[in-house]
Tab-separated table of C-alpha atoms and ligand atoms in Angstrom:
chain	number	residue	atom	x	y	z
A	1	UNK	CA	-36.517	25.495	226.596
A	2	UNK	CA	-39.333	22.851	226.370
A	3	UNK	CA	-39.510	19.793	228.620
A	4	UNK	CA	-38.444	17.232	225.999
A	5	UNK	CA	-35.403	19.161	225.647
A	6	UNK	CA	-34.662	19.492	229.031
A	7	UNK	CA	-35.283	15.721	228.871
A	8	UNK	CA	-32.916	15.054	226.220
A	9	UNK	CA	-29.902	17.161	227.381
A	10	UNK	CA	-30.136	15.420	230.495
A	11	UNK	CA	-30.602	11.662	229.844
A	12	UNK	CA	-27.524	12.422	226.943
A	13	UNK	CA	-25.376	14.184	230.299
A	14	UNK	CA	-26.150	11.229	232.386
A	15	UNK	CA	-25.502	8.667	229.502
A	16	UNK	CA	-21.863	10.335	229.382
A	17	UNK	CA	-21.253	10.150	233.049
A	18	UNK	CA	-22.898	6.428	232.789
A	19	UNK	CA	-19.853	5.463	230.313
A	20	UNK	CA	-17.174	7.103	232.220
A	21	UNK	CA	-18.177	6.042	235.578
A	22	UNK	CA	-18.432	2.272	234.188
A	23	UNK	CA	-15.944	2.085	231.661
A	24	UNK	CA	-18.715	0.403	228.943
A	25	UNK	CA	-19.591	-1.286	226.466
A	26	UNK	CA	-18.184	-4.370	226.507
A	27	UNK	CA	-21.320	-6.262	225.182
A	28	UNK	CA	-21.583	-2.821	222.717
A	29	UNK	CA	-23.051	-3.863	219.561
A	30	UNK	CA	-22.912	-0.542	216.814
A	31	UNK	CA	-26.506	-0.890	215.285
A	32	UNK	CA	-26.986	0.032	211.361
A	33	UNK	CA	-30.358	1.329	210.198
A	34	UNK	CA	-31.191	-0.120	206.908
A	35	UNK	CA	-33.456	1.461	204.598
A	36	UNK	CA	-35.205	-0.564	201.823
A	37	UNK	CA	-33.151	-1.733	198.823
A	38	UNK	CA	-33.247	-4.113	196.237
A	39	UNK	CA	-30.992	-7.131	195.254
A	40	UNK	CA	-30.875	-7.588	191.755
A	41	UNK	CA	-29.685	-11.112	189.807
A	42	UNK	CA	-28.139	-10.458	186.628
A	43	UNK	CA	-30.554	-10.844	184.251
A	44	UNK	CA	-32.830	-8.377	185.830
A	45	UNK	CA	-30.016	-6.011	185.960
A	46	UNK	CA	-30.098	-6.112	181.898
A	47	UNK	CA	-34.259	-5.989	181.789
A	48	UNK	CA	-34.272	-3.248	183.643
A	49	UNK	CA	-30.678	-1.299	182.696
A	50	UNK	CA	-30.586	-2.511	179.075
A	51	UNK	CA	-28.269	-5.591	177.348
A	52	UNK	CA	-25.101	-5.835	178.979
A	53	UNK	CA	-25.588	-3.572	181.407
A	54	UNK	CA	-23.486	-3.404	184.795
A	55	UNK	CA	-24.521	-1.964	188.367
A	56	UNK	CA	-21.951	1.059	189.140
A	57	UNK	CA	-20.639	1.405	192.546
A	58	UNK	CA	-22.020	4.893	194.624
A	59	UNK	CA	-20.538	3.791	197.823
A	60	UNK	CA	-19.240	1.393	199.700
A	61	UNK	CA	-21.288	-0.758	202.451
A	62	UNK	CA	-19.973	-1.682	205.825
A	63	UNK	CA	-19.927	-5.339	204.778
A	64	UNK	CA	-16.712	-6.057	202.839
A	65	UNK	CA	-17.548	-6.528	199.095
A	66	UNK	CA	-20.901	-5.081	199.275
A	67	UNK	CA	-22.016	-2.034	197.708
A	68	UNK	CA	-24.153	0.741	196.897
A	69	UNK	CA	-25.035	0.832	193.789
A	70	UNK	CA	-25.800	4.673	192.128
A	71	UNK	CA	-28.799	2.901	190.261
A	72	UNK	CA	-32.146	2.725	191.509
A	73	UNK	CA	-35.487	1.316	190.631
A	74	UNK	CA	-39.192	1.980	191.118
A	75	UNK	CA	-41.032	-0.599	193.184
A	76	UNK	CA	-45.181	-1.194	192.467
A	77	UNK	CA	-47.398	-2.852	194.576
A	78	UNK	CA	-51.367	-3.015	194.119
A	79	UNK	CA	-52.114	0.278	195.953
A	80	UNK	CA	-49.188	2.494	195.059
A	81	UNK	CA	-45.459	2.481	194.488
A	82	UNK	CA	-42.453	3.735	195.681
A	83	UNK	CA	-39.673	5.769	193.435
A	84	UNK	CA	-35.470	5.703	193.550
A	85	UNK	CA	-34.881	2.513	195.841
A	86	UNK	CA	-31.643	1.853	196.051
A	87	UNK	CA	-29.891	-1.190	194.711
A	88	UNK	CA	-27.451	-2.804	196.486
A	89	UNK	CA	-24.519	-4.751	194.768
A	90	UNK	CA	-22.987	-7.124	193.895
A	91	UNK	CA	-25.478	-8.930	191.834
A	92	UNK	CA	-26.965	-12.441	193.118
A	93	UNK	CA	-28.664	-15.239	192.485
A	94	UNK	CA	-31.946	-13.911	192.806
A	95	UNK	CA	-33.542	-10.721	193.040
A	96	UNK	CA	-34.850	-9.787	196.470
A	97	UNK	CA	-36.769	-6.476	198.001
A	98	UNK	CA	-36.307	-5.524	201.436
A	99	UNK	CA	-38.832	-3.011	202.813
A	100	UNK	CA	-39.933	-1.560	206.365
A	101	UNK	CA	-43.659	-2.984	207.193
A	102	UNK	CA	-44.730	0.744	206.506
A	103	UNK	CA	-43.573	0.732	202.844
A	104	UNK	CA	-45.621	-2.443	202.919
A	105	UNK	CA	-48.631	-0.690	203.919
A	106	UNK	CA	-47.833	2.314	201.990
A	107	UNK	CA	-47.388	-0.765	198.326
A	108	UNK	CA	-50.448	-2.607	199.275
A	109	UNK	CA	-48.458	-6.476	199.913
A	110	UNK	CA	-48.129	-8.417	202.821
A	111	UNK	CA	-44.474	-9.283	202.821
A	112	UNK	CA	-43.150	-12.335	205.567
A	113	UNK	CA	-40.193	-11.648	208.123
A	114	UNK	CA	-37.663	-13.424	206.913
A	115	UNK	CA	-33.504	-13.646	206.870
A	116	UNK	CA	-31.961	-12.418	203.856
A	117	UNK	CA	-31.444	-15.136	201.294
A	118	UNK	CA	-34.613	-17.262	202.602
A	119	UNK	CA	-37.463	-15.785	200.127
A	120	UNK	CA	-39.321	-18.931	199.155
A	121	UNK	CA	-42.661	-18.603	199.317
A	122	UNK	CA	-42.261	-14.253	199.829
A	123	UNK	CA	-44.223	-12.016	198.215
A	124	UNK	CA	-44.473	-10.697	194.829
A	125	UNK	CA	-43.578	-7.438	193.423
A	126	UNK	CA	-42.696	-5.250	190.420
A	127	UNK	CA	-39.532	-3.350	189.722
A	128	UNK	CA	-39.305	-0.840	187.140
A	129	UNK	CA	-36.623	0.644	185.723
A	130	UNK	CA	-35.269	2.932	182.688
A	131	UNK	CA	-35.680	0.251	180.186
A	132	UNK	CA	-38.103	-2.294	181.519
A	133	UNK	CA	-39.949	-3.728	184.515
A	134	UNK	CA	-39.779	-7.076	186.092
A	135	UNK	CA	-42.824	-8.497	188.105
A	136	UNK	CA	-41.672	-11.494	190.415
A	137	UNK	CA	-43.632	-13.717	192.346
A	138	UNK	CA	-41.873	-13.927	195.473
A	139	UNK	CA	-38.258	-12.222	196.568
A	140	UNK	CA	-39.851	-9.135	198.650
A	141	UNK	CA	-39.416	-9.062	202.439
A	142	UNK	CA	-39.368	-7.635	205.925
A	143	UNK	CA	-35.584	-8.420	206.778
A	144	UNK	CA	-35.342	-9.786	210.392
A	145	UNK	CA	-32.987	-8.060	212.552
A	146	UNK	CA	-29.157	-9.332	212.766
A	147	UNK	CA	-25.681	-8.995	213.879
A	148	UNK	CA	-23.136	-9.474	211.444
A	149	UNK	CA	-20.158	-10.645	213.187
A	150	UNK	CA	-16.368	-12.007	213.144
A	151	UNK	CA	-15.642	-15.487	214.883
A	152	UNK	CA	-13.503	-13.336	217.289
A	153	UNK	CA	-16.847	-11.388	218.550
A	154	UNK	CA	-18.938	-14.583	218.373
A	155	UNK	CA	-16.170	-15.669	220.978
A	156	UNK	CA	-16.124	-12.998	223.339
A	157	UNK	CA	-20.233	-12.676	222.887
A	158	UNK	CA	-20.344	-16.316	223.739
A	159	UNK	CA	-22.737	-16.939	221.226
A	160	UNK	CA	-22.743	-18.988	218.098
A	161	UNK	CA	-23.719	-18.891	214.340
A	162	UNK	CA	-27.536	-19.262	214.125
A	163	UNK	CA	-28.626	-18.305	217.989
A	164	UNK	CA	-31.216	-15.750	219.076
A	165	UNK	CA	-30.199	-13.092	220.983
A	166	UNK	CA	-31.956	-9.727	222.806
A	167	UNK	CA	-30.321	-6.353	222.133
A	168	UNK	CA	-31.443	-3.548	224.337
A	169	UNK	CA	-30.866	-0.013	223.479
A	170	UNK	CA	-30.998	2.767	225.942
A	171	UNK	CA	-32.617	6.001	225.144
A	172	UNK	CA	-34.839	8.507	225.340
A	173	UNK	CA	-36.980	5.819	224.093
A	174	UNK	CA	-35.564	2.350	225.531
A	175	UNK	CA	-36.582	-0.193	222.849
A	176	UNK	CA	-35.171	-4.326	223.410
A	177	UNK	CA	-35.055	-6.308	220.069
A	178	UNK	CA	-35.981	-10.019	220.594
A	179	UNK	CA	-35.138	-12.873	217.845
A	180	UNK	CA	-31.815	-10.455	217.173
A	181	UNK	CA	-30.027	-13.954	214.630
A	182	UNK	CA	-26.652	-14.100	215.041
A	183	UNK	CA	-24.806	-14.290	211.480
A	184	UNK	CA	-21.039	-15.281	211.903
A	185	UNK	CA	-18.383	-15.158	209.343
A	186	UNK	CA	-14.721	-13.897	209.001
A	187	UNK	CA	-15.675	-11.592	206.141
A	188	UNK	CA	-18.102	-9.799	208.900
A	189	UNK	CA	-17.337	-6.713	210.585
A	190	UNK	CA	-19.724	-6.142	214.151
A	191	UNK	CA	-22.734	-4.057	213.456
A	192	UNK	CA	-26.597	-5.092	213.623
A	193	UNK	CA	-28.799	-4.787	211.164
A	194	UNK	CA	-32.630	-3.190	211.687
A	195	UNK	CA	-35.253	-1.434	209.180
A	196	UNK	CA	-36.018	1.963	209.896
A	197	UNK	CA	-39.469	0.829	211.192
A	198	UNK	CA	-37.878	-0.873	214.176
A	199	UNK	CA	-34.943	2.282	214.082
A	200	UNK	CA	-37.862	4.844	214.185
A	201	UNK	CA	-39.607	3.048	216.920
A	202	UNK	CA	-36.560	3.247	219.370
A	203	UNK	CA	-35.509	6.592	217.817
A	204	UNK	CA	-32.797	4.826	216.859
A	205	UNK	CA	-30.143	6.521	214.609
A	206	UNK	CA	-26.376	5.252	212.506
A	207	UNK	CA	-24.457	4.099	214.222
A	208	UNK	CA	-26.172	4.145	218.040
A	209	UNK	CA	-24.817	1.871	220.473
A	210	UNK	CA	-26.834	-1.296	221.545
A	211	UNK	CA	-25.828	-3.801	223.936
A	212	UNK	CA	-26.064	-7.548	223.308
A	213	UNK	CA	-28.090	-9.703	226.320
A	214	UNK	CA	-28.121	-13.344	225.972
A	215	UNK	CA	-31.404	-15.288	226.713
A	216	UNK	CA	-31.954	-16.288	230.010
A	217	UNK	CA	-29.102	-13.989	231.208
A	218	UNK	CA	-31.273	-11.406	232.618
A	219	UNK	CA	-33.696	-11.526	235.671
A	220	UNK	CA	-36.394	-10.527	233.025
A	221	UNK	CA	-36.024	-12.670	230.372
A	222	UNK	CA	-36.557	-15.671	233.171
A	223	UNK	CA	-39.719	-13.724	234.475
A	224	UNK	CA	-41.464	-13.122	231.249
A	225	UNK	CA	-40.454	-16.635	229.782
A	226	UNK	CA	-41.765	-19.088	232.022
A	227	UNK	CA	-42.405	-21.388	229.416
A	228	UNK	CA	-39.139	-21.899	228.103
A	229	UNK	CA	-37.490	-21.930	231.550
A	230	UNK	CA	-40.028	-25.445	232.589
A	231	UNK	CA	-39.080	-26.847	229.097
A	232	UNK	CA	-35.370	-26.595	229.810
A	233	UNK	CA	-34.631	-26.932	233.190
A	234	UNK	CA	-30.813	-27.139	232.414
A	235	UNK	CA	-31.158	-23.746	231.206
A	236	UNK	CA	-29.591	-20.999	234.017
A	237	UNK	CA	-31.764	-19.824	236.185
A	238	UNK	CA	-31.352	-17.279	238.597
A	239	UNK	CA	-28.920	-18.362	241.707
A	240	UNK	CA	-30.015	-18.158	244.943
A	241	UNK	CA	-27.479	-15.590	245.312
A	242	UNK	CA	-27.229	-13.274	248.953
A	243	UNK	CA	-30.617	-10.951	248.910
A	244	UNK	CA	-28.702	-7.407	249.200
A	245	UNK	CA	-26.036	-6.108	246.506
A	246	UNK	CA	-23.941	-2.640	248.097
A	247	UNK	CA	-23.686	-0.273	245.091
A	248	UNK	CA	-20.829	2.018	245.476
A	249	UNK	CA	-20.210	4.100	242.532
A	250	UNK	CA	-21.609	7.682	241.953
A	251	UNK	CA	-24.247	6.606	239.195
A	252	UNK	CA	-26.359	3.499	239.110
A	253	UNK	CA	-27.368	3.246	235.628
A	254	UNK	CA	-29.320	0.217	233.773
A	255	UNK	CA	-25.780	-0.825	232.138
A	256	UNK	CA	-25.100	-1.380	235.975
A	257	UNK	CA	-28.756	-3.292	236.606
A	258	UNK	CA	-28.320	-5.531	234.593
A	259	UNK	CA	-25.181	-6.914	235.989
A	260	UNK	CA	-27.000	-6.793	239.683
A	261	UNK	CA	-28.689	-10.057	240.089
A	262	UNK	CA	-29.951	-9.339	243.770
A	263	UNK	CA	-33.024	-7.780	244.361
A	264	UNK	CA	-32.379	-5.417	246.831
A	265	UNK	CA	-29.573	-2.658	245.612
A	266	UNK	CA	-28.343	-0.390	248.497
A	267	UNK	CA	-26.648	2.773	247.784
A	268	UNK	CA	-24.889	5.793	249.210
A	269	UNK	CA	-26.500	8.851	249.922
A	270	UNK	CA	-24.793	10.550	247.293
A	271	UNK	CA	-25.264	7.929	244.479
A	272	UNK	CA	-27.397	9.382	241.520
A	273	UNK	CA	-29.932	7.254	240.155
A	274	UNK	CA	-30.876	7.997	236.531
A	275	UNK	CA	-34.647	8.170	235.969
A	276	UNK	CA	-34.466	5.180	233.199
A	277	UNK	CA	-32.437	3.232	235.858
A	278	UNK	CA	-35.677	3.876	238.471
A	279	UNK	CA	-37.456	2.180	235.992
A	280	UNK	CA	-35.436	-0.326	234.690
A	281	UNK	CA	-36.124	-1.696	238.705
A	282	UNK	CA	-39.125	-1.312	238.753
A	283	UNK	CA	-39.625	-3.619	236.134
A	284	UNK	CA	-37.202	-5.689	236.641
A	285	UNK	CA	-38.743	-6.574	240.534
A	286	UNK	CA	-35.574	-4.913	242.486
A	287	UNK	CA	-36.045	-2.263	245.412
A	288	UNK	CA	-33.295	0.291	246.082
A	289	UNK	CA	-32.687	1.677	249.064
A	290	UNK	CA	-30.111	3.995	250.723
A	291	UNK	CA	-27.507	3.298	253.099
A	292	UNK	CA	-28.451	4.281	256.819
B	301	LIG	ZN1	-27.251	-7.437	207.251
């Protein structure tokens, strides 16, 4: 068996004795990888389709109402293009491309971050399709990460419509997304939305589990925004809270560090340390120690 194996059975054993021994997630946020895709508005649909012609449904999306569609279009860029991307439905009110920064690379266009919807100014690109090509001067994109949520989870979150959040996701490659927008709205079911640039780079797969950190909540985000913390000093910092926390379960894991807001963390001889959780306190500034 090779090392990276070995590595992955074990971090995936620990992970499972992590969620049992802590009874998780409750700030679990399922994360969706999206690939790049096209939004079409209805006029494009008949340039491209033909006259009259309507988007079919291939499958349905985790959003209610949105779609799949089983039609896809060619994308072209100055240097090269890129075949069958998918178009999602329904039809709106004006055509937009969503692609990884990769694809950008790979088309030859410099394409903003931006939110879905906000394309003013974006950059141009042509679609072609079975029975015609459209070339428009803005409406591609490199979507910025999101959480699609109900008002129910924006409750229990404590976070609002609009905010900027941090998602961290544990793995054999432990990746945090900063500027995660929080997009509320009954219609929303819980899932966050990344390209498969930002999946790839956390070896993120459907449907992994990430876990929603509020600014300024963790000991790091005060350390490595200093800035922001002089700017608002209403904001919370870190209490002046007693110097030694006694761990007492059988596995420390980072889920548990980042509840721990004392720098020292004393454990029992027997407690089991994972290796991510060594590190995770490392950075983070804490020391732990065993129980004499
Ligand atoms: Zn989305």
């Amino acid at each position: 068996m090779n090392q990276q194996l070995i590595e992955q059975i074990v971090g995936e054993i620990l992970g499972q004795l992590g969620k049992e021994s802590t009874q998780l997630p409750e700030r679990a946020v399922p994360i969706a990888v999206s690939a790049r895709h096209v939004h079409l508005q209805p006029d494009h649909v008949e340039v491209l389709f033909g006259a009259g012609y309507e988007l079919t449904q291939r499958s349905e999306l985790s959003q209610p109402g949105q779609f799949a569609a089983n039609e896809t279009v060619m994308i072209a860029g100055p240097k090269s293009s890129i075949e069958r991307v998918r178009i999602l439905g329904p039809v709106r009110k004006a055509t937009q491309v969503e692609v990884s920064f990769t694809d950008a690379m790979k088309l030859g266009v410099k394409p903003p971050l931006r939110e879905s919807g906000n394309i003013e100014g974006s950059a141009p690109i042509t679609l072609i399709g079975p029975k015609g090509s459209v070339h428009i001067e803005q409406g591609l994109i490199i979507a910025q990460s999101h959480i699609h949520m109900a008002p129910s989870d924006a409750a229990r979150f404590g976070v609002q419509d609009g905010e900027y959040i941090t998602v961290e996701a544990d793995g054999i490659r432990p990746i945090s997304f900063r500027n995660v927008r929080i997009r509320v709205n009954e219609r929303y079911r819980l899932e966050m939305h990344i390209d498969t640039d930002e999946a790839n780079a956390g070896f993120i797969t459907q449907g992994t589990i990430g876990r929603l950190v509020k600014l300024n909540e963790t000991a790091e985000s005060v350390r490595t925004q200093p800035a922001a913390v002089q700017s608002a000093p209403s904001a919370p910092v870190k209490a002046a809270a007693p110097q030694s926390f006694e761990f007492t379960k059988k596995l420390l894991s980072t889920e548990d560090l980042a509840s721990i807001s004392e720098d020292e963390i004393v454990i029992t001889k027997g407690t089991i340390v994972t290796a991510l959780a060594k590190d995770t306190a490392r950075e983070l500034g804490k020391t732990i120690t065993i129980r004499k």
